[in-house]
Coordinates of C-alpha atoms in Angstrom, one line a residue:
M1 CA 230.4 343.0 140.8
T2 CA 228.3 340.8 143.4
M3 CA 224.4 339.9 143.3
F4 CA 223.2 340.6 146.4
L5 CA 219.7 339.8 146.6
P6 CA 218.2 340.1 150.2
S7 CA 215.4 338.2 151.4
L8 CA 213.4 341.2 151.8
L9 CA 213.3 342.0 147.8
R10 CA 212.7 338.2 146.7
S11 CA 209.4 337.7 145.2
A12 CA 206.8 335.1 146.8
T13 CA 207.8 332.1 145.5
S14 CA 210.8 332.3 146.0
T15 CA 213.4 332.3 143.1
S16 CA 216.8 330.9 143.3
R17 CA 219.8 332.7 142.6
S18 CA 221.1 331.2 139.9
T19 CA 217.2 331.6 137.9
I20 CA 218.3 334.9 138.9
R21 CA 221.9 334.8 137.7
S22 CA 220.3 334.1 134.5
K23 CA 218.0 336.6 133.8
L24 CA 220.4 339.5 134.8
P25 CA 222.5 339.2 131.2
Q26 CA 220.1 340.5 129.4
I27 CA 219.8 343.4 131.9
T28 CA 223.2 344.4 133.5
P29 CA 224.3 348.0 133.8
L30 CA 226.7 346.2 130.5
R31 CA 224.0 348.0 128.4
F32 CA 225.2 351.8 129.2
Q33 CA 228.3 350.7 127.1
S34 CA 226.6 351.2 123.6
T35 CA 226.3 355.1 124.9
S36 CA 228.2 357.3 127.0
Q37 CA 224.8 359.7 128.3
G38 CA 223.1 356.4 129.5
S39 CA 226.8 355.1 131.7
L40 CA 228.0 358.8 132.9
V41 CA 224.6 358.7 134.0
L42 CA 224.7 355.8 136.1
R43 CA 228.5 356.7 137.1
R44 CA 226.4 359.9 138.5
L45 CA 223.6 358.8 139.9
Q46 CA 225.9 356.4 142.4
D47 CA 228.8 358.4 142.8
A48 CA 226.1 360.8 144.4
L49 CA 224.5 357.8 146.2
E50 CA 228.5 357.1 147.5
E51 CA 229.4 359.8 148.9
Y52 CA 225.8 360.7 150.5
R53 CA 226.3 357.1 151.7
S54 CA 230.0 358.1 153.3
A55 CA 228.2 360.8 155.0
N56 CA 225.0 359.6 156.7
Y57 CA 225.4 356.2 156.3
S58 CA 229.3 355.5 157.6
R59 CA 228.6 353.4 160.0
E60 CA 226.2 351.2 158.0
L61 CA 226.2 348.8 155.9
P62 CA 226.6 349.5 152.2
S63 CA 223.8 346.5 151.5
R64 CA 221.6 348.8 154.2
F65 CA 221.9 351.6 152.4
K66 CA 221.1 349.7 149.4
K67 CA 218.4 348.3 150.2
D68 CA 216.9 351.6 152.5
I69 CA 217.5 353.7 148.9
V70 CA 215.3 351.1 147.5
I71 CA 212.5 350.5 149.6
A72 CA 212.0 354.3 149.2
A73 CA 212.2 354.6 145.7
Q74 CA 209.2 351.9 145.6
T75 CA 207.4 354.0 148.5
F76 CA 207.4 356.7 146.6
S77 CA 206.3 354.4 143.3
A78 CA 203.9 352.4 144.0
G79 CA 202.8 354.5 147.8
T80 CA 203.9 350.7 148.9
V81 CA 206.8 348.4 149.1
A82 CA 204.8 345.2 147.8
S83 CA 205.7 346.5 144.5
S84 CA 209.1 345.2 142.4
V85 CA 209.3 348.2 140.6
V86 CA 210.8 351.6 141.0
V87 CA 209.8 354.4 138.7
T88 CA 211.1 357.7 137.7
H89 CA 208.8 359.5 139.8
G90 CA 210.2 357.7 143.0
L91 CA 214.2 357.9 142.4
N92 CA 213.9 361.6 142.0
Q93 CA 212.3 361.7 145.1
V94 CA 214.4 359.5 146.9
L95 CA 217.4 362.0 145.4
E96 CA 215.2 365.3 146.2
N97 CA 214.5 364.1 150.1
I98 CA 217.8 363.4 150.1
N99 CA 219.0 367.2 148.2
L100 CA 221.2 365.1 145.7
Q101 CA 218.3 366.3 143.0
D102 CA 221.2 368.9 142.6
K103 CA 223.9 366.5 141.9
V104 CA 221.3 364.2 139.3
S105 CA 218.6 366.0 137.4
A106 CA 215.5 364.6 136.4
Q107 CA 216.6 364.7 132.9
D108 CA 219.2 362.3 134.2
V109 CA 217.0 360.3 135.8
D110 CA 214.8 360.1 132.3
V111 CA 218.2 358.4 130.4
L112 CA 218.8 356.3 133.0
F113 CA 215.1 354.7 133.0
A114 CA 214.9 355.1 129.6
E115 CA 217.8 352.6 129.1
L116 CA 217.0 350.1 131.5
G117 CA 213.9 350.3 132.0
E118 CA 213.6 349.0 128.3
G119 CA 211.3 352.4 127.0
T120 CA 209.0 351.9 130.3
G121 CA 209.5 354.3 132.6
A122 CA 210.5 351.7 135.2
I123 CA 213.4 349.2 136.6
P124 CA 213.1 346.1 138.7
V125 CA 213.9 346.7 141.9
D126 CA 216.6 343.7 141.7
V127 CA 218.1 345.5 138.7
M128 CA 217.8 349.2 140.6
M129 CA 220.6 346.7 143.6
E130 CA 222.6 345.9 141.3
I131 CA 223.1 349.1 139.6
L132 CA 223.8 351.2 142.7

């Protein structure tokens, strides 16, 4: 999986790609290999979003869709895009708005955030971009 880091989502301090890549092995989706429930939830989220993307964003690049999902989740999380994390409420609201809450439940999102957020209930934006 290639890493996508749009300038829109970079922090105010210009972070180099190598710096971000050096941090990713600690927080990549590989952590889901330890629990089958976490990997199932991640796959279900990815499949649901891909189905929605192919039906509604077919003329856009997949990266545009990812950015839009993350920006919307950030906005619902903090009321602004300035936040560097996505919280469970933000992703749940996006899933509800695009009618995917029946495919990925709030409990599924809680499992995902418990594993990737290391108990904080928040996932950094760069990690969210990576897993989508």
